[in-house]
C-alpha positions as MATLAB code, in Angstrom:
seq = 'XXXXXXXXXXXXXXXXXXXXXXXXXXXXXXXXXXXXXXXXXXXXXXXXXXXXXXXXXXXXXXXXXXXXXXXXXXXXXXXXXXXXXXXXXXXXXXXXXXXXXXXXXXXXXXXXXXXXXXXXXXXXXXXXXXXXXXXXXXXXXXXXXXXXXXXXXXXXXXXXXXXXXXXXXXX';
ca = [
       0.000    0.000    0.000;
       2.634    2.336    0.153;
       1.970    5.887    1.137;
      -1.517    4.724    1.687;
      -0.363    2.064    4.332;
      -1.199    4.806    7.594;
      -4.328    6.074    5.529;
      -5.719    2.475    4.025;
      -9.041    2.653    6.293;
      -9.191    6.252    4.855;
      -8.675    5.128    1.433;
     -10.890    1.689    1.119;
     -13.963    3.995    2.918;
     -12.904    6.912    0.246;
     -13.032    4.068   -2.705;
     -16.219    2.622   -0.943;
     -18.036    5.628   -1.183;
     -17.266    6.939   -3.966;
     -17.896    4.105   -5.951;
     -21.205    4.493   -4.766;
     -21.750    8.006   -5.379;
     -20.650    7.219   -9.070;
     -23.543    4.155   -9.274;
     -25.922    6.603   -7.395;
     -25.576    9.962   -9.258;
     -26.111    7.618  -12.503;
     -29.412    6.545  -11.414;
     -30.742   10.017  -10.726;
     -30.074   11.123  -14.643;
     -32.635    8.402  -15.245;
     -35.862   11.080  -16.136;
     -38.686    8.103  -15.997;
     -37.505    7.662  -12.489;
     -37.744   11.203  -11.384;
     -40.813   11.694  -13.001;
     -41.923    8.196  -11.802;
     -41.453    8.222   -8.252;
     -40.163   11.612   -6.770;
     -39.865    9.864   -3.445;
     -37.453    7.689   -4.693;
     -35.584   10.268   -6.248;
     -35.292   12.011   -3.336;
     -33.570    8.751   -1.171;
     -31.449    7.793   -3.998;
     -29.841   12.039   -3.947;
     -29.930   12.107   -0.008;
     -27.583    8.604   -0.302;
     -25.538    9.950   -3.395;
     -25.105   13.641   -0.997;
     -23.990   10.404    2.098;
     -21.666    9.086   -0.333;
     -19.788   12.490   -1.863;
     -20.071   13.395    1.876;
     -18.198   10.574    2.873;
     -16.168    9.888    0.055;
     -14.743   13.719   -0.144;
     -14.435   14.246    3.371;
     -11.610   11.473    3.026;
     -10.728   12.639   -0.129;
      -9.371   15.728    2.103;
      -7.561   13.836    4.572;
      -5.092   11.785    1.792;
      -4.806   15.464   -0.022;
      -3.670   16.779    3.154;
      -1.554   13.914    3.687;
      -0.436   11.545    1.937;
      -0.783   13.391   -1.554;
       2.632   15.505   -0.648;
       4.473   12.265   -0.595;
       4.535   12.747   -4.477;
       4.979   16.623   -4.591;
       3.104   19.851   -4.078;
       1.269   20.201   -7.596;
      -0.106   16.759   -7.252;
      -1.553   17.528   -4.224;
      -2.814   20.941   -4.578;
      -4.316   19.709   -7.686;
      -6.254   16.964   -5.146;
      -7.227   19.559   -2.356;
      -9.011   22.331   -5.326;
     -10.598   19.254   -6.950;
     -12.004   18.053   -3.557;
     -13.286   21.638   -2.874;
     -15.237   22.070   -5.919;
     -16.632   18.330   -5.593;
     -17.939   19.418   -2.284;
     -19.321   22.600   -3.205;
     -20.785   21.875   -6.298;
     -22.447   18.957   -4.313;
     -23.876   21.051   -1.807;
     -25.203   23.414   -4.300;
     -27.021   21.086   -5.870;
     -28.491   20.001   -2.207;
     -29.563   23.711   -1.132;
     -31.260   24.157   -4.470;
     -33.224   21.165   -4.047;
     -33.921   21.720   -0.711;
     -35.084   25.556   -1.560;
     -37.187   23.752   -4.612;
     -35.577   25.601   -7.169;
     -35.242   22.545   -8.830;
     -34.026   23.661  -12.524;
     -30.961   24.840  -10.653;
     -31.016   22.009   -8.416;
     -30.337   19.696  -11.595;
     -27.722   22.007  -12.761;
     -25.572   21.550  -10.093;
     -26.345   18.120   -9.901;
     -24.884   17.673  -13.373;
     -21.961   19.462  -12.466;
     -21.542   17.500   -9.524;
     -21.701   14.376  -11.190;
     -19.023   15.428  -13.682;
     -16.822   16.008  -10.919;
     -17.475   12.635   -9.423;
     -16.867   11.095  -13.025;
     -13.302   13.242  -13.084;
     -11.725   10.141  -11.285;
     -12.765    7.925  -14.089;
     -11.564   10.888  -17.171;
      -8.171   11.211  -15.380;
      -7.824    7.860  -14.739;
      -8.653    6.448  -18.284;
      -6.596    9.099  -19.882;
      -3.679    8.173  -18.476;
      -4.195    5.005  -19.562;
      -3.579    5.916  -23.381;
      -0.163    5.308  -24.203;
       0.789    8.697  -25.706;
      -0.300   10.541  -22.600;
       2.048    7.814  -20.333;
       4.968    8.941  -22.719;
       4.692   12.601  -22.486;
       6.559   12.348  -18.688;
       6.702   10.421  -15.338;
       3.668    9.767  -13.282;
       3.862   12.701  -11.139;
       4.828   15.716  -13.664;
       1.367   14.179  -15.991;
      -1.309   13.353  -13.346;
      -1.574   16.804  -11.535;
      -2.906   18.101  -15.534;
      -4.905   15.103  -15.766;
      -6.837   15.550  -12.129;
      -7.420   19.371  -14.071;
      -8.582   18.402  -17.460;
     -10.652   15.499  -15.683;
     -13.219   17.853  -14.406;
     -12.859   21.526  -15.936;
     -12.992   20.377  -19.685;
     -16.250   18.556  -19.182;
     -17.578   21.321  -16.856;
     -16.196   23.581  -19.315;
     -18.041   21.253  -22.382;
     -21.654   21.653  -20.104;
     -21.805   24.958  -19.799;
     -21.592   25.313  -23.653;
     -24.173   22.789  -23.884;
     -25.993   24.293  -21.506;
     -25.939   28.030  -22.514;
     -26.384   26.738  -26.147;
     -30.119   25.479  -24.842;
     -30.733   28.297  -23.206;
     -29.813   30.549  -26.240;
     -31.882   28.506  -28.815;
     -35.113   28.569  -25.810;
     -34.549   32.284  -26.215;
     -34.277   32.408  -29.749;
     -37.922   30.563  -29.907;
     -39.748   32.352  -27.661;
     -39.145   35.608  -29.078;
];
């Protein structure tokens, strides 16, 4: 284990989690289910807020810790990505809770695409090329970036594309 040897409990309950939250946050997408059964929509987010809860707030302990053990941009790069899974996470929970509920699904989204930045990074270093553009620790500190800001980035042009074209047609 490594680094992680002091921190494993940390890290199998961060894993644990956040493996959930990524099955969890999946489910609530699902529009026939929201529109189905609100009820159930509403235990599936309050165990999906548990699991980012859970999963993040350990998330900060190895950033604060063992994360420095590789070097200071890898584990800044962990500590701002933890902060904006957090707060995204509980915007999306006071906008559901304050039944604003378009922006409540906004946040969700971006949310989930921070969840889903472990998975990006992850599978992107994967790809050969990226492996040969430089050791482990000088690559993955861009990766951890690109893993959530290009798709948040991606949404939001989505998203203000929709908006522009809803304009467009009721004018």
């Amino acid at each position: 284990m490594g680094k992680y040897y002091n921190y494993k409990w940390i890290l199998i309950v961060h894993i644990t989690a956040g493996g959930g939250s990524l099955i969890l946050g999946i489910i609530q997408f699902w529009k026939k289910l929201r529109s189905y059964n609100w009820k159930l929509h509403r235990i599936i987010g309050f165990l999906y807020l548990l699991a980012v809860l859970v999963s993040s707030f350990c998330a900060v302990i190895l950033a604060f810790t063992t994360s420095y053990k590789v070097n200071l941009p890898y584990a800044f790069s962990l500590q701002i990505w933890v902060s904006v899974w957090i707060s995204s996470t509980f915007f999306a929970y006071y906008f559901a809770v304050k039944k604003k509920f378009k922006l409540h699904e906004e946040w969700m989204t971006r949310s989930y695409i921070v969840t889903m930045a472990f998975v990006v990074s992850g599978l992107t270093y994967k790809i050969p090329f990226v492996q040969n553009l430089g050791s482990y620790e000088d690559i993955v500190p861009s990766l951890f970036w690109m893993g959530w800001s290009v798709p948040l980035y991606l949404y939001e042009i989505i998203r203000s594309s929709k908006n522009n074209i809803n304009n467009l047609k009721s004018k």
